[in-house]
């Protein structure tokens, strides 16, 4: 495997208070970087002090948007042990996304070794407080400088670390969401199924407009403005009286690690969960009939975020009295207990940090 060198900082930063972290506000002391060059392979793999990258302004990422990232977490268990949550899931999603964007994915051993080494270098940055963790952002960009549309022959891989608290200012309280009918996040055959930066660029305007109207997130629909896709940066689940439904992965929805973990948990309890197409018309009809008990989003950042208000075509529908529902509360408690080591990891989700 490519050798990883280490150049540790002489000027470590002060740690932010763990009860005031917010999300994505702080970066740790170090980052991992490695470079792929066609014909040469991976080189320059190193843990270095966190700081600016030197990139040619002609780099393909700036012009043709070759940028892909992952979002995953490490936790400090109550015992003090540090664990990653399902890093292989994120590796495979990154590798699939890289193929779609014509970027080079690092081999799995380089990804894992880089991850372990940078987190070990910044172990003191893994916060201890309730609802805190170390958010990890592996990223791939096309770094070759050229003009003219074609895939970059160079890929830069880096991993950033950010200690985080709650994703939403609401904490774990229910959020209000806006059903978006003007803008689309993704379309069949496009990039929706991969974590390309371009998807987030295309989502910003809708999210901004929804926020101005008082909604925390957007509910994305498909090209027909019927099929439900996801909610902002989360997958979505609807709990009806006879079934739990999440939209099937149709090629334009991101295959979330939290979605997958929730499906595993629900199936392990023999609860009636189905992955299928679900339309906004069905949701609103069943809401009107009183059949929708809970709705929640799932994602690495927020884990589970109950939906308290759903706006569709001029009407605000309240779900479960705008309160946290029993199923989302139970799932949130179980996943976070497993992450903290307070509940047995029977589904083998945790990978200990190598020392
Ligand atoms: C668009 C989108 N959908 C779904 C998710 C949830 O994915 P995961 O559970 O892997 O974080 C995310 C978050 O990362 C996202 O950005």
Tab-separated table of C-alpha atoms and ligand atoms in Angstrom:
chain	number	residue	atom	x	y	z
A	1	UNK	CA	0.000	0.000	0.000
A	2	UNK	CA	1.048	3.620	-0.516
A	3	UNK	CA	3.101	4.754	2.481
A	4	UNK	CA	1.508	7.447	4.616
A	5	UNK	CA	3.824	10.114	5.974
A	6	UNK	CA	3.027	12.286	8.984
A	7	UNK	CA	3.787	15.946	9.510
A	8	UNK	CA	2.123	16.974	12.747
A	9	UNK	CA	1.453	20.573	13.734
A	10	UNK	CA	3.552	22.427	16.309
A	11	UNK	CA	0.681	24.801	17.024
A	12	UNK	CA	-2.391	22.779	18.040
A	13	UNK	CA	-5.558	24.867	18.336
A	14	UNK	CA	-7.671	25.289	21.467
A	15	UNK	CA	-10.643	22.914	21.504
A	16	UNK	CA	-14.093	24.510	21.172
A	17	UNK	CA	-16.444	23.944	24.174
A	18	UNK	CA	-18.297	20.679	23.541
A	19	UNK	CA	-21.689	22.178	24.452
A	20	UNK	CA	-21.397	24.914	21.804
A	21	UNK	CA	-20.233	23.019	18.752
A	22	UNK	CA	-23.161	23.447	16.347
A	23	UNK	CA	-22.505	21.730	13.032
A	24	UNK	CA	-19.549	22.224	10.696
A	25	UNK	CA	-18.145	25.272	12.495
A	26	UNK	CA	-14.773	23.885	13.552
A	27	UNK	CA	-11.981	21.969	11.867
A	28	UNK	CA	-9.420	19.871	13.711
A	29	UNK	CA	-5.623	20.284	13.639
A	30	UNK	CA	-4.885	17.867	10.798
A	31	UNK	CA	-6.167	16.524	7.513
A	32	UNK	CA	-5.296	13.547	5.349
A	33	UNK	CA	-4.323	14.129	1.706
A	34	UNK	CA	-3.325	11.842	-1.168
A	35	UNK	CA	-3.036	12.345	-4.896
A	36	UNK	CA	-3.775	10.120	-7.872
A	37	UNK	CA	-2.118	10.732	-11.222
A	38	UNK	CA	-2.961	8.695	-14.307
A	39	UNK	CA	0.001	6.477	-15.189
A	40	UNK	CA	1.582	6.966	-11.761
A	41	UNK	CA	-1.064	5.881	-9.288
A	42	UNK	CA	-1.524	7.141	-5.717
A	43	UNK	CA	1.254	9.156	-4.084
A	44	UNK	CA	1.937	11.873	-1.503
A	45	UNK	CA	-0.344	10.215	1.065
A	46	UNK	CA	0.117	12.162	4.279
A	47	UNK	CA	-1.380	13.452	7.490
A	48	UNK	CA	-0.593	17.178	7.496
A	49	UNK	CA	-1.631	20.270	9.478
A	50	UNK	CA	-5.120	21.477	8.478
A	51	UNK	CA	-4.790	24.357	6.032
A	52	UNK	CA	-5.333	25.675	2.502
A	53	UNK	CA	-4.707	23.456	-0.518
A	54	UNK	CA	-2.637	24.748	-3.378
A	55	UNK	CA	-4.628	24.259	-6.591
A	56	UNK	CA	-4.167	25.577	-10.101
A	57	UNK	CA	-7.108	27.837	-11.067
A	58	UNK	CA	-7.488	25.659	-14.164
A	59	UNK	CA	-8.225	22.574	-12.002
A	60	UNK	CA	-11.194	20.643	-13.343
A	61	UNK	CA	-13.111	20.920	-10.069
A	62	UNK	CA	-13.521	24.681	-10.561
A	63	UNK	CA	-14.858	24.432	-14.091
A	64	UNK	CA	-16.516	21.079	-14.608
A	65	UNK	CA	-17.553	20.389	-11.043
A	66	UNK	CA	-15.746	17.092	-10.490
A	67	UNK	CA	-16.305	17.016	-6.733
A	68	UNK	CA	-17.628	14.206	-4.596
A	69	UNK	CA	-17.708	13.779	-0.849
A	70	UNK	CA	-18.763	11.555	2.012
A	71	UNK	CA	-20.185	12.290	5.429
A	72	UNK	CA	-19.552	9.870	8.281
A	73	UNK	CA	-18.871	9.946	12.001
A	74	UNK	CA	-16.587	8.711	14.759
A	75	UNK	CA	-17.846	8.520	18.331
A	76	UNK	CA	-16.283	8.393	21.730
A	77	UNK	CA	-18.005	5.604	23.592
A	78	UNK	CA	-18.851	6.037	27.245
A	79	UNK	CA	-15.848	3.767	27.952
A	80	UNK	CA	-13.575	6.277	26.154
A	81	UNK	CA	-13.000	3.934	23.188
A	82	UNK	CA	-13.252	5.589	19.753
A	83	UNK	CA	-15.338	3.923	17.055
A	84	UNK	CA	-16.291	4.643	13.457
A	85	UNK	CA	-19.889	4.063	12.347
A	86	UNK	CA	-19.974	1.807	9.262
A	87	UNK	CA	-16.937	3.220	7.424
A	88	UNK	CA	-17.131	0.502	4.752
A	89	UNK	CA	-20.584	1.717	3.741
A	90	UNK	CA	-19.154	5.181	3.118
A	91	UNK	CA	-16.135	3.793	1.297
A	92	UNK	CA	-18.315	1.840	-1.132
A	93	UNK	CA	-20.620	4.802	-1.739
A	94	UNK	CA	-17.588	7.005	-2.431
A	95	UNK	CA	-16.173	4.440	-4.859
A	96	UNK	CA	-19.499	4.183	-6.718
A	97	UNK	CA	-19.807	7.956	-6.869
A	98	UNK	CA	-16.234	8.304	-8.133
A	99	UNK	CA	-17.019	5.954	-11.041
A	100	UNK	CA	-20.067	8.077	-11.948
A	101	UNK	CA	-18.045	11.322	-11.841
A	102	UNK	CA	-14.988	9.869	-13.645
A	103	UNK	CA	-12.781	10.458	-10.610
A	104	UNK	CA	-10.360	7.888	-9.197
A	105	UNK	CA	-11.471	6.307	-5.930
A	106	UNK	CA	-8.661	5.476	-3.497
A	107	UNK	CA	-8.243	1.750	-2.860
A	108	UNK	CA	-10.102	0.655	0.271
A	109	UNK	CA	-6.893	0.099	2.272
A	110	UNK	CA	-5.642	3.631	1.537
A	111	UNK	CA	-9.034	5.101	2.482
A	112	UNK	CA	-9.171	3.128	5.743
A	113	UNK	CA	-5.545	3.720	6.681
A	114	UNK	CA	-5.816	7.465	5.978
A	115	UNK	CA	-9.015	7.595	8.040
A	116	UNK	CA	-7.525	5.784	11.030
A	117	UNK	CA	-4.295	7.771	10.957
A	118	UNK	CA	-5.849	11.233	10.724
A	119	UNK	CA	-8.434	10.470	13.424
A	120	UNK	CA	-5.713	8.991	15.652
A	121	UNK	CA	-3.662	12.183	15.146
A	122	UNK	CA	-6.677	14.296	16.184
A	123	UNK	CA	-8.180	12.003	18.788
A	124	UNK	CA	-8.437	14.815	21.325
A	125	UNK	CA	-10.903	16.514	18.912
A	126	UNK	CA	-13.551	13.808	19.399
A	127	UNK	CA	-15.974	15.493	21.776
A	128	UNK	CA	-17.395	13.852	24.875
A	129	UNK	CA	-20.733	15.570	25.498
A	130	UNK	CA	-24.235	14.248	24.739
A	131	UNK	CA	-25.237	14.399	21.036
A	132	UNK	CA	-21.669	15.150	19.976
A	133	UNK	CA	-19.359	13.311	17.588
A	134	UNK	CA	-16.544	13.814	15.135
A	135	UNK	CA	-17.972	14.421	11.667
A	136	UNK	CA	-15.659	13.147	8.928
A	137	UNK	CA	-15.614	14.541	5.415
A	138	UNK	CA	-13.690	12.426	2.872
A	139	UNK	CA	-13.582	14.341	-0.434
A	140	UNK	CA	-12.451	13.690	-4.004
A	141	UNK	CA	-11.835	16.443	-6.546
A	142	UNK	CA	-10.510	16.629	-10.087
A	143	UNK	CA	-7.282	18.576	-9.687
A	144	UNK	CA	-5.722	18.479	-13.166
A	145	UNK	CA	-5.469	21.944	-14.751
A	146	UNK	CA	-6.871	22.105	-18.307
A	147	UNK	CA	-9.733	23.611	-20.257
A	148	UNK	CA	-12.052	21.546	-22.460
A	149	UNK	CA	-14.546	19.089	-21.088
A	150	UNK	CA	-13.105	15.677	-20.238
A	151	UNK	CA	-12.343	13.775	-17.025
A	152	UNK	CA	-9.411	15.016	-14.946
A	153	UNK	CA	-6.346	12.766	-15.037
A	154	UNK	CA	-5.567	13.735	-11.459
A	155	UNK	CA	-7.703	13.191	-8.371
A	156	UNK	CA	-7.017	14.781	-5.025
A	157	UNK	CA	-8.368	12.896	-2.019
A	158	UNK	CA	-8.582	14.568	1.356
A	159	UNK	CA	-10.258	13.892	4.695
A	160	UNK	CA	-11.351	16.725	6.991
A	161	UNK	CA	-12.522	16.349	10.588
A	162	UNK	CA	-15.048	18.515	12.384
A	163	UNK	CA	-16.310	18.073	15.962
A	164	UNK	CA	-20.100	18.514	15.902
A	165	UNK	CA	-23.197	18.804	18.056
A	166	UNK	CA	-26.797	18.942	16.777
A	167	UNK	CA	-27.339	19.559	13.067
A	168	UNK	CA	-30.524	21.574	13.454
A	169	UNK	CA	-31.043	24.485	15.777
A	170	UNK	CA	-34.268	22.637	16.695
A	171	UNK	CA	-32.038	19.863	18.194
A	172	UNK	CA	-34.064	16.668	18.038
A	173	UNK	CA	-37.406	18.502	17.946
A	174	UNK	CA	-39.682	18.083	14.882
A	175	UNK	CA	-38.902	20.223	11.836
A	176	UNK	CA	-41.139	21.963	9.303
A	177	UNK	CA	-40.659	20.948	5.681
A	178	UNK	CA	-41.709	22.499	2.391
A	179	UNK	CA	-42.775	20.291	-0.522
A	180	UNK	CA	-40.851	21.694	-3.477
A	181	UNK	CA	-42.685	21.892	-6.802
A	182	UNK	CA	-40.607	24.460	-8.679
A	183	UNK	CA	-37.035	23.186	-8.378
A	184	UNK	CA	-35.678	19.668	-8.792
A	185	UNK	CA	-32.689	18.244	-6.951
A	186	UNK	CA	-32.005	15.413	-9.367
A	187	UNK	CA	-33.475	13.598	-12.349
A	188	UNK	CA	-33.299	10.010	-13.637
A	189	UNK	CA	-29.900	9.323	-15.172
A	190	UNK	CA	-28.354	12.315	-13.388
A	191	UNK	CA	-26.212	12.541	-10.257
A	192	UNK	CA	-28.878	12.210	-7.549
A	193	UNK	CA	-27.719	8.781	-6.378
A	194	UNK	CA	-24.174	9.955	-5.655
A	195	UNK	CA	-22.843	12.520	-3.206
A	196	UNK	CA	-21.685	14.965	-5.858
A	197	UNK	CA	-21.160	18.574	-4.838
A	198	UNK	CA	-23.285	19.501	-7.869
A	199	UNK	CA	-26.426	18.089	-6.188
A	200	UNK	CA	-25.965	20.453	-3.284
A	201	UNK	CA	-25.334	23.430	-5.570
A	202	UNK	CA	-28.607	22.651	-7.317
A	203	UNK	CA	-30.461	22.382	-4.003
A	204	UNK	CA	-29.376	25.684	-2.431
A	205	UNK	CA	-31.939	28.009	-3.977
A	206	UNK	CA	-34.940	25.893	-3.018
A	207	UNK	CA	-33.611	25.480	0.529
A	208	UNK	CA	-33.019	29.231	0.831
A	209	UNK	CA	-36.520	30.076	-0.383
A	210	UNK	CA	-38.058	27.493	1.952
A	211	UNK	CA	-36.073	28.908	4.866
A	212	UNK	CA	-37.338	32.408	4.148
A	213	UNK	CA	-40.862	31.000	4.427
A	214	UNK	CA	-40.002	29.393	7.784
A	215	UNK	CA	-39.291	25.787	6.717
A	216	UNK	CA	-36.098	24.006	7.804
A	217	UNK	CA	-35.870	21.648	4.829
A	218	UNK	CA	-37.297	20.883	1.416
A	219	UNK	CA	-39.167	17.696	0.508
A	220	UNK	CA	-37.855	16.796	-2.929
A	221	UNK	CA	-40.169	15.260	-5.511
A	222	UNK	CA	-39.355	13.459	-8.749
A	223	UNK	CA	-39.608	14.972	-12.239
A	224	UNK	CA	-43.359	14.368	-12.282
A	225	UNK	CA	-43.716	16.304	-9.024
A	226	UNK	CA	-45.375	13.253	-7.513
A	227	UNK	CA	-42.889	10.627	-6.332
A	228	UNK	CA	-41.228	11.515	-3.016
A	229	UNK	CA	-37.423	11.385	-3.135
A	230	UNK	CA	-35.778	12.778	-0.011
A	231	UNK	CA	-35.971	15.556	2.534
A	232	UNK	CA	-33.158	18.077	2.254
A	233	UNK	CA	-29.993	16.185	3.185
A	234	UNK	CA	-31.881	13.209	4.566
A	235	UNK	CA	-33.780	10.162	3.397
A	236	UNK	CA	-37.378	10.023	4.510
A	237	UNK	CA	-39.643	7.477	6.238
A	238	UNK	CA	-43.434	7.562	6.648
A	239	UNK	CA	-45.031	5.556	9.440
A	240	UNK	CA	-48.602	4.528	8.594
A	241	UNK	CA	-50.856	2.491	10.833
A	242	UNK	CA	-50.151	-0.683	8.801
A	243	UNK	CA	-46.724	-0.126	7.215
A	244	UNK	CA	-43.538	1.920	7.342
A	245	UNK	CA	-42.569	3.250	3.923
A	246	UNK	CA	-39.382	4.758	2.557
A	247	UNK	CA	-38.944	5.644	-1.114
A	248	UNK	CA	-37.179	2.900	-3.063
A	249	UNK	CA	-33.710	3.772	-4.399
A	250	UNK	CA	-34.729	4.734	-7.914
A	251	UNK	CA	-31.393	6.061	-9.209
A	252	UNK	CA	-31.937	9.694	-8.235
A	253	UNK	CA	-32.141	9.227	-4.438
A	254	UNK	CA	-28.988	9.034	-2.310
A	255	UNK	CA	-28.596	5.635	-0.688
A	256	UNK	CA	-28.181	6.831	2.895
A	257	UNK	CA	-26.143	4.922	5.461
A	258	UNK	CA	-28.630	5.915	8.155
A	259	UNK	CA	-31.535	4.799	5.919
A	260	UNK	CA	-29.833	1.439	5.548
A	261	UNK	CA	-29.173	1.174	9.305
A	262	UNK	CA	-32.825	2.018	10.087
A	263	UNK	CA	-34.022	-0.592	7.573
A	264	UNK	CA	-31.783	-3.169	9.272
A	265	UNK	CA	-33.089	-2.202	12.722
A	266	UNK	CA	-36.751	-2.258	11.652
A	267	UNK	CA	-36.316	-5.621	9.912
A	268	UNK	CA	-34.529	-7.058	12.930
A	269	UNK	CA	-37.680	-6.206	14.914
A	270	UNK	CA	-39.944	-7.749	12.248
A	271	UNK	CA	-41.671	-4.420	11.701
A	272	UNK	CA	-43.529	-4.060	8.368
A	273	UNK	CA	-41.126	-1.777	6.472
A	274	UNK	CA	-41.248	-1.444	2.688
A	275	UNK	CA	-39.110	0.335	0.113
A	276	UNK	CA	-41.418	1.463	-2.663
A	277	UNK	CA	-42.520	4.456	-4.699
A	278	UNK	CA	-44.654	6.747	-2.571
A	279	UNK	CA	-46.337	9.868	-3.904
A	280	UNK	CA	-47.097	13.142	-2.196
A	281	UNK	CA	-50.751	12.584	-3.114
A	282	UNK	CA	-50.771	9.308	-1.155
A	283	UNK	CA	-49.113	10.953	1.858
A	284	UNK	CA	-51.559	13.855	1.933
A	285	UNK	CA	-54.588	11.570	1.360
A	286	UNK	CA	-53.522	9.272	4.183
A	287	UNK	CA	-52.733	12.258	6.418
A	288	UNK	CA	-56.275	13.496	5.828
A	289	UNK	CA	-57.617	10.059	6.806
A	290	UNK	CA	-55.521	10.022	9.996
A	291	UNK	CA	-53.430	7.063	8.804
A	292	UNK	CA	-50.033	8.794	8.900
A	293	UNK	CA	-48.665	8.445	12.408
A	294	UNK	CA	-45.116	9.765	12.014
A	295	UNK	CA	-42.677	10.996	9.391
A	296	UNK	CA	-38.951	11.421	9.860
A	297	UNK	CA	-35.764	12.133	7.967
A	298	UNK	CA	-32.593	10.072	8.413
A	299	UNK	CA	-29.007	11.168	7.865
A	300	UNK	CA	-25.549	11.004	9.384
A	301	UNK	CA	-25.648	14.622	10.526
A	302	UNK	CA	-28.984	14.639	12.378
A	303	UNK	CA	-29.420	10.828	12.759
A	304	UNK	CA	-33.232	11.085	12.883
A	305	UNK	CA	-35.239	14.220	12.483
A	306	UNK	CA	-39.005	14.001	12.996
A	307	UNK	CA	-41.179	15.987	10.593
A	308	UNK	CA	-43.773	17.978	12.544
A	309	UNK	CA	-45.226	20.076	9.732
A	310	UNK	CA	-45.468	19.234	6.040
A	311	UNK	CA	-46.385	22.012	3.640
A	312	UNK	CA	-48.022	21.021	0.363
A	313	UNK	CA	-49.825	23.292	-2.094
A	314	UNK	CA	-50.708	26.094	0.280
A	315	UNK	CA	-51.540	23.951	3.304
A	316	UNK	CA	-49.529	23.146	6.417
A	317	UNK	CA	-50.299	19.594	7.571
A	318	UNK	CA	-49.399	18.790	11.154
A	319	UNK	CA	-48.010	15.310	11.806
A	320	UNK	CA	-48.299	13.659	15.225
A	321	UNK	CA	-49.263	16.990	16.861
A	322	UNK	CA	-45.847	18.340	15.900
A	323	UNK	CA	-44.314	16.101	18.572
A	324	UNK	CA	-41.581	13.462	18.489
A	325	UNK	CA	-43.283	10.161	17.677
A	326	UNK	CA	-42.698	6.889	19.534
A	327	UNK	CA	-40.996	5.074	16.636
A	328	UNK	CA	-38.595	7.876	15.686
A	329	UNK	CA	-37.752	8.379	19.358
A	330	UNK	CA	-37.087	4.676	19.853
A	331	UNK	CA	-34.922	4.432	16.718
A	332	UNK	CA	-32.967	7.562	17.633
A	333	UNK	CA	-32.368	6.251	21.148
A	334	UNK	CA	-31.256	2.840	19.895
A	335	UNK	CA	-28.871	4.083	17.220
A	336	UNK	CA	-27.277	6.663	19.491
A	337	UNK	CA	-27.017	4.101	22.342
A	338	UNK	CA	-25.191	1.705	20.006
A	339	UNK	CA	-22.888	4.526	18.850
A	340	UNK	CA	-22.052	5.365	22.470
A	341	UNK	CA	-21.557	1.756	23.480
A	342	UNK	CA	-24.541	1.854	25.849
A	343	UNK	CA	-26.318	-0.855	23.821
A	344	UNK	CA	-24.808	-3.974	22.227
A	345	UNK	CA	-23.708	-3.551	18.615
A	346	UNK	CA	-25.551	-6.667	17.448
A	347	UNK	CA	-25.643	-5.555	13.803
A	348	UNK	CA	-21.843	-5.011	13.721
A	349	UNK	CA	-21.887	-1.354	12.804
A	350	UNK	CA	-18.906	-0.137	14.814
A	351	UNK	CA	-15.230	-0.291	13.863
A	352	UNK	CA	-12.737	0.589	16.626
A	353	UNK	CA	-10.056	3.161	15.926
A	354	UNK	CA	-6.665	1.448	15.467
A	355	UNK	CA	-3.982	2.696	17.809
B	1	LIG	C1	-29.157	14.279	-0.279
B	1	LIG	C2	-28.942	13.390	0.887
B	1	LIG	N1	-29.779	12.368	1.091
B	1	LIG	C3	-29.628	11.520	2.129
B	1	LIG	C4	-28.605	11.692	3.030
B	1	LIG	C5	-28.444	10.735	4.175
B	1	LIG	O1	-27.334	9.895	3.969
B	1	LIG	P1	-26.510	9.292	5.191
B	1	LIG	O2	-27.503	8.599	6.057
B	1	LIG	O3	-25.530	8.367	4.571
B	1	LIG	O4	-25.875	10.429	5.868
B	1	LIG	C6	-27.718	12.758	2.874
B	1	LIG	C7	-26.670	12.997	3.842
B	1	LIG	O5	-25.613	12.839	3.850
B	1	LIG	C8	-27.870	13.628	1.779
B	1	LIG	O6	-27.044	14.658	1.589
